[in-house]
């Protein structure tokens, strides 16, 4: 069973590392929509659930501590991304908009109004 757990953890760890690089950029993109963020949150929740199931299975079988720590680390990475996505969703819900100067704003040095 250890081999299967190692293989699963390698895949989950790789996916979590790639997501950690991509998700914050996506969430910060000014054109991201609430629907996109909601779907992303669903995918992140799926990953957390999958790791939770794997972790419970490993704990019940008395897996090696190194494997358990790897599973915890990957789950924590996903939970961090879930928190960031939830924060972005709240911005949509509260109507807070990130206002940044546009090229046309540089002419008059005024505040962006979009």
XYZ file of C-alpha atoms in Angstrom:
114
model
C 0.000 0.000 0.000
C 2.938 2.325 0.672
C 3.813 2.479 -3.019
C 0.284 3.543 -3.954
C 0.322 6.225 -1.253
C 3.694 7.513 -2.403
C 2.495 7.648 -5.984
C -0.717 9.443 -4.995
C 1.172 11.910 -2.802
C 3.656 12.696 -5.569
C 0.786 13.499 -7.913
C -1.081 15.527 -5.305
C 2.065 17.408 -4.317
C 2.848 18.271 -7.919
C -0.708 19.463 -8.510
C -0.632 21.571 -5.336
C 2.705 23.181 -6.336
C 1.404 24.086 -9.786
C -1.813 25.444 -8.298
C 0.132 27.502 -5.746
C 1.887 29.233 -8.643
C -1.195 29.713 -10.822
C -4.171 30.318 -8.520
C -2.975 33.572 -6.895
C -2.300 35.068 -10.354
C -5.740 34.023 -11.547
C -7.427 35.444 -8.449
C -5.571 38.749 -8.860
C -6.484 39.127 -12.526
C -8.793 42.119 -12.942
C -11.024 40.305 -15.428
C -11.682 37.227 -13.287
C -15.401 36.628 -12.779
C -17.364 35.418 -9.783
C -18.329 32.316 -11.757
C -14.676 31.500 -12.429
C -13.755 31.986 -8.787
C -16.711 29.841 -7.697
C -15.713 27.019 -10.029
C -12.117 27.289 -8.864
C -13.268 27.044 -5.250
C -15.159 23.863 -6.142
C -12.043 22.306 -7.678
C -9.959 23.299 -4.672
C -12.566 21.803 -2.329
C -12.436 18.574 -4.358
C -8.657 18.427 -3.900
C -8.978 19.041 -0.159
C -11.575 16.286 0.073
C -9.480 13.853 -1.926
C -6.480 14.496 0.323
C -8.638 14.198 3.418
C -9.819 10.773 2.300
C -6.272 9.678 1.489
C -5.000 11.005 4.810
C -7.701 9.200 6.794
C -6.946 5.967 4.954
C -3.245 6.368 5.664
C -3.796 7.180 9.347
C -6.121 4.200 9.804
C -3.541 1.887 8.236
C -0.686 3.266 10.342
C 1.266 4.804 7.475
C 4.782 6.070 7.957
C 5.018 9.525 9.571
C 6.902 10.937 6.563
C 3.987 10.055 4.281
C 1.479 11.513 6.722
C 3.449 14.754 6.908
C 3.553 14.972 3.113
C -0.214 14.530 2.952
C -0.739 17.178 5.636
C 1.550 19.593 3.792
C -0.306 19.146 0.513
C -3.679 19.553 2.229
C -2.479 22.724 3.964
C -1.375 24.142 0.606
C -4.854 23.528 -0.796
C -6.471 25.009 2.304
C -4.382 28.153 1.866
C -5.558 28.435 -1.740
C -9.148 27.856 -0.609
C -8.783 30.738 1.837
C -7.451 33.033 -0.909
C -10.295 32.063 -3.236
C -12.844 32.660 -0.471
C -11.383 36.119 0.126
C -11.716 36.911 -3.590
C -15.325 35.702 -3.548
C -16.068 37.996 -0.608
C -14.776 40.931 -2.636
C -17.413 40.165 -5.259
C -20.106 39.793 -2.609
C -19.268 43.068 -0.876
C -18.877 44.968 -4.120
C -15.304 45.996 -3.357
C -13.499 46.672 -6.604
C -9.751 46.965 -7.017
C -9.319 50.295 -8.760
C -6.033 50.756 -10.575
C -4.965 53.609 -12.854
C -5.443 52.927 -16.540
C -3.456 54.364 -19.441
C -6.088 57.055 -19.996
C -5.828 58.045 -16.315
C -2.184 58.988 -16.795
C -3.232 61.990 -18.920
C -4.946 63.809 -16.102
C -3.393 62.025 -13.112
C -6.940 61.527 -11.810
C -8.316 58.524 -10.008
C -9.636 55.604 -11.957
C -13.409 55.427 -11.911
C -14.124 51.979 -13.281
